[in-house]
Short mmCIF file of C-alpha atoms and ligand atoms in Angstrom, two decimals:
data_model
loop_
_atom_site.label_atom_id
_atom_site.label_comp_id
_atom_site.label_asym_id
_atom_site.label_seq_id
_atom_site.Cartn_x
_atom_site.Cartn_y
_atom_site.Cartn_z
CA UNK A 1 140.41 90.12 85.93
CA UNK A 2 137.25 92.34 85.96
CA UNK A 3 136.83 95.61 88.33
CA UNK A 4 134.10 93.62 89.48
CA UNK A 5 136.02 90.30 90.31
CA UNK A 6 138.44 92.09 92.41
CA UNK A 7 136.05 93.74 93.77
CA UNK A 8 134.39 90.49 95.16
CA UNK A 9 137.96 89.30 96.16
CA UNK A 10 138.02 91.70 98.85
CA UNK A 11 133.99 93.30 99.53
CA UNK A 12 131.04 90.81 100.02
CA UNK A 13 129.34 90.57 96.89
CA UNK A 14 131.98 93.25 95.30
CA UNK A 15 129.80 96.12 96.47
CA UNK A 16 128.93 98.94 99.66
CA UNK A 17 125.67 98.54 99.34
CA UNK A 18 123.37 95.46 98.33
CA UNK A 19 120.96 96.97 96.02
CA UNK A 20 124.42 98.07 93.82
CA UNK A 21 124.54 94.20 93.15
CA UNK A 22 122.23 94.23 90.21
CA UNK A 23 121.05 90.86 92.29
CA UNK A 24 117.51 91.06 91.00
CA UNK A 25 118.40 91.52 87.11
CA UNK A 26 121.20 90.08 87.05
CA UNK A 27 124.65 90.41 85.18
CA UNK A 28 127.50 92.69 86.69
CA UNK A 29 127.54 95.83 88.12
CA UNK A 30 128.57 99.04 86.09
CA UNK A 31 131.51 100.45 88.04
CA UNK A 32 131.34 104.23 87.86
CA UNK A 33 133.98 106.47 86.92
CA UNK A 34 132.60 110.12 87.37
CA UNK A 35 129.19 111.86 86.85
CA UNK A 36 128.02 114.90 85.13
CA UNK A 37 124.66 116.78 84.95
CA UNK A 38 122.56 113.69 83.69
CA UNK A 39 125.44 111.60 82.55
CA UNK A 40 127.21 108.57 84.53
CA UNK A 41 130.80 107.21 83.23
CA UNK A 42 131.99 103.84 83.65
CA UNK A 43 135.46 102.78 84.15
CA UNK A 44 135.60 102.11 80.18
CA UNK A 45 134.59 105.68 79.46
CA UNK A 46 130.90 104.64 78.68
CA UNK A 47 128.25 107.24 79.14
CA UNK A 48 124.45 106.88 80.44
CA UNK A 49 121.84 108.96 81.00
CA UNK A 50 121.25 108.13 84.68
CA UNK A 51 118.22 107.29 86.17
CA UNK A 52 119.10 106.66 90.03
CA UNK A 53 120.73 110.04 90.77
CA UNK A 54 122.36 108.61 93.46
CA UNK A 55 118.82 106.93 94.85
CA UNK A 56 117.97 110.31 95.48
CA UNK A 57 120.03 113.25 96.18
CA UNK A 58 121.15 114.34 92.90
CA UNK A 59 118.15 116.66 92.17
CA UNK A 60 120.12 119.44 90.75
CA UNK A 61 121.98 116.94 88.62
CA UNK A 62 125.65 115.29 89.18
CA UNK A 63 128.73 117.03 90.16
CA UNK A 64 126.79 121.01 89.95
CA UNK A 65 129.48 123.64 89.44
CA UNK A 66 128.39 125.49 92.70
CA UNK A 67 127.91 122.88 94.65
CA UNK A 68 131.30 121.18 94.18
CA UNK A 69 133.12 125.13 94.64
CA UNK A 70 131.24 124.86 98.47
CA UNK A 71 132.36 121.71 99.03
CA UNK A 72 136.05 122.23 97.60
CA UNK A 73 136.44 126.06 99.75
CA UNK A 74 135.15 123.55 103.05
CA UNK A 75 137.53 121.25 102.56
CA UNK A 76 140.47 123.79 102.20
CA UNK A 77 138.86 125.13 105.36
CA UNK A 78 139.34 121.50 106.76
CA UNK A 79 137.77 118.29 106.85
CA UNK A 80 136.30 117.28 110.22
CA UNK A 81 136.71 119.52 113.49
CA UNK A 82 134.28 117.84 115.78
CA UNK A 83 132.86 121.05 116.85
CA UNK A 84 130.36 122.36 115.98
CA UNK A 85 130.38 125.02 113.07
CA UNK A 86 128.30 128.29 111.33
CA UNK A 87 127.47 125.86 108.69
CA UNK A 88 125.19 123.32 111.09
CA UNK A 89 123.33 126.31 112.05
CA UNK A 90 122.88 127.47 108.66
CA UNK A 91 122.09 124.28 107.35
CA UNK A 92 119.34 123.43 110.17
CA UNK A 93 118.03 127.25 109.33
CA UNK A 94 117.80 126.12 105.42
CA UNK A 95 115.55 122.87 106.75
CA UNK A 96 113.16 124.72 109.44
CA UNK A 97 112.68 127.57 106.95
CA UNK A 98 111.44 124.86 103.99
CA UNK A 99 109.87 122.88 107.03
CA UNK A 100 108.66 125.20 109.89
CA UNK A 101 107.35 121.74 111.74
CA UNK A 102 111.16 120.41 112.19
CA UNK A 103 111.54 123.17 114.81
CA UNK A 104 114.80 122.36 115.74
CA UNK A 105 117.10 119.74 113.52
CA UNK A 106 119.84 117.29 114.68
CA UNK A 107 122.84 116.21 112.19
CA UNK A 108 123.66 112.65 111.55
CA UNK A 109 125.33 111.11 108.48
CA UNK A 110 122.75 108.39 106.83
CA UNK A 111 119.29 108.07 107.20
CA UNK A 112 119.98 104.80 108.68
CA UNK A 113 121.34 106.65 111.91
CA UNK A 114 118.07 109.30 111.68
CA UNK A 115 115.62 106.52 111.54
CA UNK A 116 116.85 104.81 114.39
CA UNK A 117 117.49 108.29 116.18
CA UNK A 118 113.91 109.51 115.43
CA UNK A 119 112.40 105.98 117.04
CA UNK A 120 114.40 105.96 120.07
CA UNK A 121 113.89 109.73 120.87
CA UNK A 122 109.72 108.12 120.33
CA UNK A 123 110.30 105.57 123.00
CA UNK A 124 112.41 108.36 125.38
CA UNK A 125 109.25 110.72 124.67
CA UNK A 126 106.63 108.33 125.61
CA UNK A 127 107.85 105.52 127.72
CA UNK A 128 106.66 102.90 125.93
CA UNK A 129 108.63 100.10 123.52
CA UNK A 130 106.75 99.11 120.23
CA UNK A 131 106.93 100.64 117.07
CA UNK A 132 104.56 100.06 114.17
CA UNK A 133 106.05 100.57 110.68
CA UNK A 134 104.25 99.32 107.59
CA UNK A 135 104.88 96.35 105.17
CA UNK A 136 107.18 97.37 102.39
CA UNK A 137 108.74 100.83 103.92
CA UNK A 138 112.10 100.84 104.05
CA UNK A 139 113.23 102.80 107.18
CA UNK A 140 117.10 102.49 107.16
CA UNK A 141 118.76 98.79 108.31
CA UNK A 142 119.19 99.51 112.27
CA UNK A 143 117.72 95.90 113.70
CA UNK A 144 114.37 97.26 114.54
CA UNK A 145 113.26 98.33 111.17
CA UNK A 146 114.12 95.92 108.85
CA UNK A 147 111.30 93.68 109.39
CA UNK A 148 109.08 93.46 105.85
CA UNK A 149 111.56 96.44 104.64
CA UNK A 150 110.99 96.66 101.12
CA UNK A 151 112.80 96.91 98.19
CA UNK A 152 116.82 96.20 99.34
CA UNK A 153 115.43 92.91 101.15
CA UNK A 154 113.29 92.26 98.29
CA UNK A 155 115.41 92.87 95.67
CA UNK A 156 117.61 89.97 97.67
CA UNK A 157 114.57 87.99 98.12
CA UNK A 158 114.77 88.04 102.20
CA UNK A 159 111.98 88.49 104.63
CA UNK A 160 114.00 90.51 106.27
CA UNK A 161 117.65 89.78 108.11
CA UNK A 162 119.60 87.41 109.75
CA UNK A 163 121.29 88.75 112.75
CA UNK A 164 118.09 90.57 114.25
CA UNK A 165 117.03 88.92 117.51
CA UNK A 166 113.46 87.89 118.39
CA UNK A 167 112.96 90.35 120.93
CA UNK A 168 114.15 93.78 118.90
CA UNK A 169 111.87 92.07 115.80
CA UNK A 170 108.86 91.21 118.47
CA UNK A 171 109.00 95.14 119.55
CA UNK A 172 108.10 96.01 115.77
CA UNK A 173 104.76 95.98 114.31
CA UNK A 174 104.44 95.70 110.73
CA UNK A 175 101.18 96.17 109.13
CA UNK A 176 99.83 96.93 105.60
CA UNK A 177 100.42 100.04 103.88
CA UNK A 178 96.94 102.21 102.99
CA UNK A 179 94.97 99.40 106.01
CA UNK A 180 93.26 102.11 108.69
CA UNK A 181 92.03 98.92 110.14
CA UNK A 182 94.42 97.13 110.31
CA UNK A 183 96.32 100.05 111.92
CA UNK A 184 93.20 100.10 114.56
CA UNK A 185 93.57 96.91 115.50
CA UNK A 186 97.28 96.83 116.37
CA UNK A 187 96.63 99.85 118.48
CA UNK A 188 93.86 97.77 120.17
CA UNK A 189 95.85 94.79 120.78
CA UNK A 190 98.65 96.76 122.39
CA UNK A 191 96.75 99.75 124.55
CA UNK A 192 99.45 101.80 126.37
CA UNK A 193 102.43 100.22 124.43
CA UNK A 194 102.93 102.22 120.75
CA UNK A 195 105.28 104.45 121.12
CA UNK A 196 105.63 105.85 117.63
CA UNK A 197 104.21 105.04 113.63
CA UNK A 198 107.15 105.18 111.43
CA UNK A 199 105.59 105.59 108.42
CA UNK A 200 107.07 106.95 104.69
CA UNK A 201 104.22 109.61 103.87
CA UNK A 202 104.82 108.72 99.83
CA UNK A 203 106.08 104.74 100.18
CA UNK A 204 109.00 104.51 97.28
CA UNK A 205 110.72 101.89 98.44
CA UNK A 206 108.29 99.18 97.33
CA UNK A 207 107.81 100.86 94.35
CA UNK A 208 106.25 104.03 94.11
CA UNK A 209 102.90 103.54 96.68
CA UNK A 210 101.12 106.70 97.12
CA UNK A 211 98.91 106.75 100.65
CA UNK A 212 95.30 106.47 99.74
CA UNK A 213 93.58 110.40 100.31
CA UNK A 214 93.52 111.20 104.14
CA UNK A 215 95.68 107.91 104.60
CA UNK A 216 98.02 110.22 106.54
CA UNK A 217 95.93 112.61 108.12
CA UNK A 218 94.36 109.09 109.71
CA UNK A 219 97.85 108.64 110.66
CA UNK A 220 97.94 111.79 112.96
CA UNK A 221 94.31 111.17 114.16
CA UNK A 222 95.20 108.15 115.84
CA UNK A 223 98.53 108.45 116.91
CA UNK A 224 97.13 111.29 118.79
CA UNK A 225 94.74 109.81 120.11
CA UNK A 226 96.50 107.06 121.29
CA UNK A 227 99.37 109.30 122.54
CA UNK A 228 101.35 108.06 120.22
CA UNK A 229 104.23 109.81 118.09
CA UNK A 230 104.00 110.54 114.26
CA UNK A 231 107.13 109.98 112.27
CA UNK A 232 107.52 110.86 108.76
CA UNK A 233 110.47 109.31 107.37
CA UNK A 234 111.02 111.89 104.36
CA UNK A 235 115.03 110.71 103.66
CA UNK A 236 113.68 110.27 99.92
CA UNK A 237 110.57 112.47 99.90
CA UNK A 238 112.43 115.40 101.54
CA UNK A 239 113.05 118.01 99.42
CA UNK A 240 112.66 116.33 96.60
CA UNK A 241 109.32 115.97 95.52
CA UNK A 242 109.23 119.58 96.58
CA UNK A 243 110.58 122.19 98.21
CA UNK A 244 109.53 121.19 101.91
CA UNK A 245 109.12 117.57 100.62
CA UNK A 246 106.08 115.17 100.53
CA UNK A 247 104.60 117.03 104.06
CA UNK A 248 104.87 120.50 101.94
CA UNK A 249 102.46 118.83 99.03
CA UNK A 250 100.33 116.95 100.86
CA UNK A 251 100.25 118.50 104.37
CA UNK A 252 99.65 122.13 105.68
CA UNK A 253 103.55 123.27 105.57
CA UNK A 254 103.14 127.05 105.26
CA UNK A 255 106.77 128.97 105.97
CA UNK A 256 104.75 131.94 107.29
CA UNK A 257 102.25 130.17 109.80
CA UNK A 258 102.55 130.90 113.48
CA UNK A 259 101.63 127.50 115.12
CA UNK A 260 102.64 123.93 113.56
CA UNK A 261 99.43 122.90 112.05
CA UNK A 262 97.37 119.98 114.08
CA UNK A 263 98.08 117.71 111.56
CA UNK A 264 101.67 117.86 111.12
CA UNK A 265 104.03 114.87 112.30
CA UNK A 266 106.00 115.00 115.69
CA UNK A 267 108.96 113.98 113.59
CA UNK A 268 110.22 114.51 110.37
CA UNK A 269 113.50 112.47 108.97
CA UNK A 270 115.82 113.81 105.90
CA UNK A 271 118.19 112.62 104.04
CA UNK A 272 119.90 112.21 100.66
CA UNK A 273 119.13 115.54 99.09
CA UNK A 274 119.56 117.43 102.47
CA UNK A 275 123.19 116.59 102.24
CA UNK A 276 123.72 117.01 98.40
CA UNK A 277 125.54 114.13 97.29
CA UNK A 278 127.41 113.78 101.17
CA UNK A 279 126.95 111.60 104.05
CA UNK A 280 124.69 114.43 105.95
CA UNK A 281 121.07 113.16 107.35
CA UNK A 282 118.45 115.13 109.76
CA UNK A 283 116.01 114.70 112.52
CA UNK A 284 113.89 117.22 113.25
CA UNK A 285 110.41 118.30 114.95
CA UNK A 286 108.81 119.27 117.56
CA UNK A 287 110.98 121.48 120.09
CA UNK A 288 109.60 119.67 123.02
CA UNK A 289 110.57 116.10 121.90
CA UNK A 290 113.58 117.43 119.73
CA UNK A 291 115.20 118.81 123.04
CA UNK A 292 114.80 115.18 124.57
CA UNK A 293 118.08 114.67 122.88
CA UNK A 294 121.42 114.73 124.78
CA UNK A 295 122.86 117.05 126.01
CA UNK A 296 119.63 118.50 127.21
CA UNK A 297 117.78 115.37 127.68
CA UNK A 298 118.54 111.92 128.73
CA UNK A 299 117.69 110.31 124.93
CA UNK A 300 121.40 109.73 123.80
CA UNK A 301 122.74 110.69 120.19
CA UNK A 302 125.87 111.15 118.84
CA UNK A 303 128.44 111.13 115.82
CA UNK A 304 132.30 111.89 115.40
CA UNK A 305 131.67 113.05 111.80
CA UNK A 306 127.66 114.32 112.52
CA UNK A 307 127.45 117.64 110.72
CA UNK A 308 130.24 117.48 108.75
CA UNK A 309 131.85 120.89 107.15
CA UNK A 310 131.74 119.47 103.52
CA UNK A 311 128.45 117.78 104.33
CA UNK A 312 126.56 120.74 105.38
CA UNK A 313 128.61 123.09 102.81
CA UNK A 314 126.92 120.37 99.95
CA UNK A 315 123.74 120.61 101.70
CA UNK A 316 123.26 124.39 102.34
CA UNK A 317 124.68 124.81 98.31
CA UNK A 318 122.20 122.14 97.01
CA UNK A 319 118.97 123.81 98.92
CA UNK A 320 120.03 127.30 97.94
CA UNK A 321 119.76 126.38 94.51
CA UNK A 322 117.00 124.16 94.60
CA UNK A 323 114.40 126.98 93.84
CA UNK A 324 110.63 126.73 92.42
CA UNK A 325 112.57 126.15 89.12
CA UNK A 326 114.33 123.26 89.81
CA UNK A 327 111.26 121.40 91.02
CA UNK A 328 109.21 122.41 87.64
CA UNK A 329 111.90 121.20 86.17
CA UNK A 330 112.16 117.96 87.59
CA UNK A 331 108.42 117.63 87.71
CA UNK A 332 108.33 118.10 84.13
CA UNK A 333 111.15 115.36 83.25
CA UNK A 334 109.35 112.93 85.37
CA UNK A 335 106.16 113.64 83.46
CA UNK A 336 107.42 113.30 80.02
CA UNK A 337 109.12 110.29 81.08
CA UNK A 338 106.14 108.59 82.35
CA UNK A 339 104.38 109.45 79.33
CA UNK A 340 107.20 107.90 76.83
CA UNK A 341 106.97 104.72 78.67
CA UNK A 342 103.26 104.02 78.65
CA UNK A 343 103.33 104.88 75.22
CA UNK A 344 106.30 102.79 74.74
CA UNK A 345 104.93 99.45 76.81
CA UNK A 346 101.47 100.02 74.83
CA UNK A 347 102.89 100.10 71.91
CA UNK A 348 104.93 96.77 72.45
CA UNK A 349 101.54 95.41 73.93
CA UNK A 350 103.27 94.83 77.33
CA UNK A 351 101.04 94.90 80.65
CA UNK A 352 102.14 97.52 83.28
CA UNK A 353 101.02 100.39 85.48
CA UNK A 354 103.19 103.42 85.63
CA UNK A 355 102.27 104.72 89.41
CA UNK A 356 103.97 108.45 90.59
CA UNK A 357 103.91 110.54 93.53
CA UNK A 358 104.82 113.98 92.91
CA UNK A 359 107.96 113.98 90.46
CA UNK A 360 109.04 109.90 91.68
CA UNK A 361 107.29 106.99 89.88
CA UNK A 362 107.73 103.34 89.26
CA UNK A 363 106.94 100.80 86.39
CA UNK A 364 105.25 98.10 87.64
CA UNK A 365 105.36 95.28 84.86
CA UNK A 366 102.71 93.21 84.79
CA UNK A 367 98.52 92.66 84.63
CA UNK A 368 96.78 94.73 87.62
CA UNK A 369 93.26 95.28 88.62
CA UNK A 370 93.81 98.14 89.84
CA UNK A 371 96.57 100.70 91.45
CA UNK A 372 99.25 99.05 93.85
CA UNK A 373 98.44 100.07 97.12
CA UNK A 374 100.82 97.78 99.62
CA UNK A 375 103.74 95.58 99.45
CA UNK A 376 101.85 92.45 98.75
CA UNK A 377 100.41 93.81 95.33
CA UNK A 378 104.02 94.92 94.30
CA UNK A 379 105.06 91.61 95.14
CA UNK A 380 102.74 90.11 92.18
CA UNK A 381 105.35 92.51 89.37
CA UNK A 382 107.14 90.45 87.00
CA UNK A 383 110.38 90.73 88.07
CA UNK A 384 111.36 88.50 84.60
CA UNK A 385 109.98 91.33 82.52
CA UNK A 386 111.58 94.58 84.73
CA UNK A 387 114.73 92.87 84.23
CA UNK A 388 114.95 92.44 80.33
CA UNK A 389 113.66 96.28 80.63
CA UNK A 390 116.60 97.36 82.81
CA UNK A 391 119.36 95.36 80.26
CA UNK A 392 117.84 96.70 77.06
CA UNK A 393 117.94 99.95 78.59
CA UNK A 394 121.72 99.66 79.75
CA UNK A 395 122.60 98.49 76.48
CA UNK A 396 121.25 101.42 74.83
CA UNK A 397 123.06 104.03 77.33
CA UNK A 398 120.19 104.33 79.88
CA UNK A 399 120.92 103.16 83.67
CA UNK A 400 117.57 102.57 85.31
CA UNK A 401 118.30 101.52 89.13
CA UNK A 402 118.81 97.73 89.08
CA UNK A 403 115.15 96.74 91.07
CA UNK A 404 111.30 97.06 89.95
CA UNK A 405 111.31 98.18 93.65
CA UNK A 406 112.77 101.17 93.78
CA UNK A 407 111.48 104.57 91.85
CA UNK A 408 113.47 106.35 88.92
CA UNK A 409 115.38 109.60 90.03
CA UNK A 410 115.35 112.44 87.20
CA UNK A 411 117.20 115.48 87.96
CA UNK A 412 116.99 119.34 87.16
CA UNK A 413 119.92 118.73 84.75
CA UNK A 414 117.55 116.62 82.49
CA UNK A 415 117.24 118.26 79.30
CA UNK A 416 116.00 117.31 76.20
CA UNK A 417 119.02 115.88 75.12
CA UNK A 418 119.34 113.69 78.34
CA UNK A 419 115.27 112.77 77.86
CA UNK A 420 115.56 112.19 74.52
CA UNK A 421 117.81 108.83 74.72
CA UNK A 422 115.75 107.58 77.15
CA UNK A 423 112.84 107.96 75.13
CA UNK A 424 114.85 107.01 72.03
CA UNK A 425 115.75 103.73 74.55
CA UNK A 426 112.19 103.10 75.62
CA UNK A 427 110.39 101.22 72.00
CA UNK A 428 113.14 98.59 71.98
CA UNK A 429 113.27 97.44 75.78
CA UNK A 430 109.54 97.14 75.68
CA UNK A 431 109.75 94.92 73.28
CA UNK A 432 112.60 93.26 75.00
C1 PLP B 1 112.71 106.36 103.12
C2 PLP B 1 114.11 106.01 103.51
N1 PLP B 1 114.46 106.04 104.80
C3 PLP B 1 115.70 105.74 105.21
C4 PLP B 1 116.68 105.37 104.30
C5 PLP B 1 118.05 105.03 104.78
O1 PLP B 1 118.96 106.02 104.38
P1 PLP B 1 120.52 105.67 104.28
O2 PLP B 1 120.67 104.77 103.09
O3 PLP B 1 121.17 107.01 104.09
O4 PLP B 1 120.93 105.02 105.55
C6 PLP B 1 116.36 105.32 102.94
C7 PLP B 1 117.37 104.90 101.95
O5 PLP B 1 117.10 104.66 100.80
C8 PLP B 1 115.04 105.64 102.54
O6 PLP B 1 114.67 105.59 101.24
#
């Protein structure tokens, strides 16, 4: 019997996650053994340059030397004391210093939890019940936000779940991704009533969607003036597509500034690389809203394992190291990448449209007028094609994530070696 077939014996659909499932491409999941640098290791001893990095947080690479000594010296220090610790304080220090905006920072352990935290803290802040969130953003699976959630329902090929009640799904509002009018006209329809925009600033969950220019500094104008909150879910973003994340390339994040700027968001959420490879996830913002939170104000939060030793030990390591360095050198992986496949999927004759924001991108296979701006138009991909991609690729050593919805993760510990077998990968699965 395979790893996987036990596995399905005893865990729905043999995996912890659906996207793991390899549901859109097909075939069986590779079961991992350990990971190195660039390198993943099945259970037979197979090695593959890995494209996922964990869906995110391995930007230094897997398994970094220092970052495994900080996480083995907090575990001889203990595993969970339910107190709270140097490290939290550190680690919240680390964030606000990268991201001077998230003026004070609250520990949970998935983005999941900070999504949901960040929107209730909205409706404790303002009073009011509905949340907008836009077509193809994936926000975490609390009940609220899964409506039109992008690429984990649509890699299953579900509008969104079974299980979610009319009334939570009636108190979201989901409109299109890049649509200032359309965003007008919900706020018409509902005067008084939005209590936040949960928004991802660089969409990567339907694909890699960048916001049209001054997309998001729309966002802010009329949140404000609807007295609305702005939240920027940054959980894949966050320090990853730079040092103080999408906000810090696109925004006016300046470490040495004296006020937040007037565009910045009343909420920021992190996750994945914040935590280094752990279960560690952030909210953070605006002191006024932030200290809304329990015990100082009546929203309530909580966690037994929130700000977890090892957590924060992986965290603080992984944004120590992650200097001006590591982001050129992720930056110029992704790049080269890019380039390989175009040339690649050219070459082979095959219709795509490579899209990026900052070091993430996408390969959107198929014929396209023009770039993808919103869920519907990564909807019209051929899934067909991404999926004979994704096997060829496997076969030859190369594990893309398993959904023309989600964005390829490079790492610092990409090297020429690394790149080279993916581009060595690349002629043969465009022609597959
Ligand atoms: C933008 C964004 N927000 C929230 C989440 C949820 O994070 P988690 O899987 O840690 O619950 C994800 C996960 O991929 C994400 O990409």
């Amino acid at each position: 019997m395979s790893l996987y077939q036990r596995a399905c014996g005893v865990i729905p659909g043999g995996v912890s996650s659906p996207v793991r499932a390899f549901g859109s491409v097909g075939g069986e999941p590779v079961f991992i053994e350990r990971a190195r640098g660039p390198y993943l290791y099945d259970t037979d001893g197979r090695e593959y340059v890995d494209a996922v990095g964990s869906w995110g947080p391995a930007l230094l690479g897997h398994a970094h030397p220092e970052v495994v000594a900080a996480v083995q010296a907090a575990a001889a220090r203990g595993l969970s004391f339910g107190a709270p610790t140097r490290a939290e304080v550190d680690l919240a220090e680390a964030v606000r210093a990268r991201v001077p905006e998230a003026e004070k920072v609250r520990f949970v352990s998935t983005g999941t939890e900070a999504c949901m935290t960040a929107i209730r803290l909205a409706r404790g802040a303002t009073g009011r019940d509905l949340i907008v969130k836009f077509a193809g953003c994936y926000h975490g699976h609390s009940d609220g936000l899964l409506a039109a959630a992008g690429s984990g329902v649509a890699t299953q090929g579900l509008p969104g779940s079974a299980g979610v009640t009319a009334a939570t799904a009636a108190q979201t509002i989901v409109v299109p991704f890049n649509d200032t009018a359309a965003l007008t006209e919900a706020f018409e329809a509902h005067p008084g009533r939005i209590a936040a925009v949960i928004t991802e600033p660089a969409p990567a969950n339907m694909g890699v969607v960048p916001p049209r220019p001054g997309f998001n500094a729309f966002l802010r104008r009329i949140t404000s003036e609807h007295g609305a909150l702005l939240i920027y879910d940054e959980v894949l973003t966050g320090f990853r597509v730079g040092p103080s994340g999408w906000w810090g390339l696109e925004g006016s994040a300046d470490p040495g500034r004296a006020e937040p700027p007037a565009d910045a968001p009343d909420l920021f959420t992190f996750g994945k690389v914040v935590g280094g490879g752990m279960p560690l996830a952030a909210i953070g913002g605006r002191t006024e809203v932030m200290d809304l939170l329990a015990p100082l104000g009546p929203v309530y939060q909580a966690g037994t394992l929130s700000g977890n030793p090892l957590a924060t030990a992986a965290g603080i390591a992984t944004l120590q190291l992650a200097d001006a360095s590591i982001y050129q050198r992720v930056d110029a992986a992704s790049a080269a990448v890019q380039e390989a496949i175009g040339a690649a999927l050219s070459e082979a004759g095959v219709p795509h449209l490579v899209q990026a924001a900052g070091s993430l991108f996408t390969v959107f296979f198929g014929e396209f007028d023009g770039p993808v701006e919103n869920y519907p138009a990564a909807q019209r991909q051929d899934g067909a094609a991404f999926a004979r991609f994704f096997h060829s690729m496997l076969d030859a050593g190369v594990a893309l994530p398993p959904s023309g919805y989600e964005a390829w993760f490079l790492s610092a510990a990409h090297d020429d070696a690394a790149l080279n077998r993916i581009v060595e990968a690349l002629p043969a699965a465009a022609r597959a």
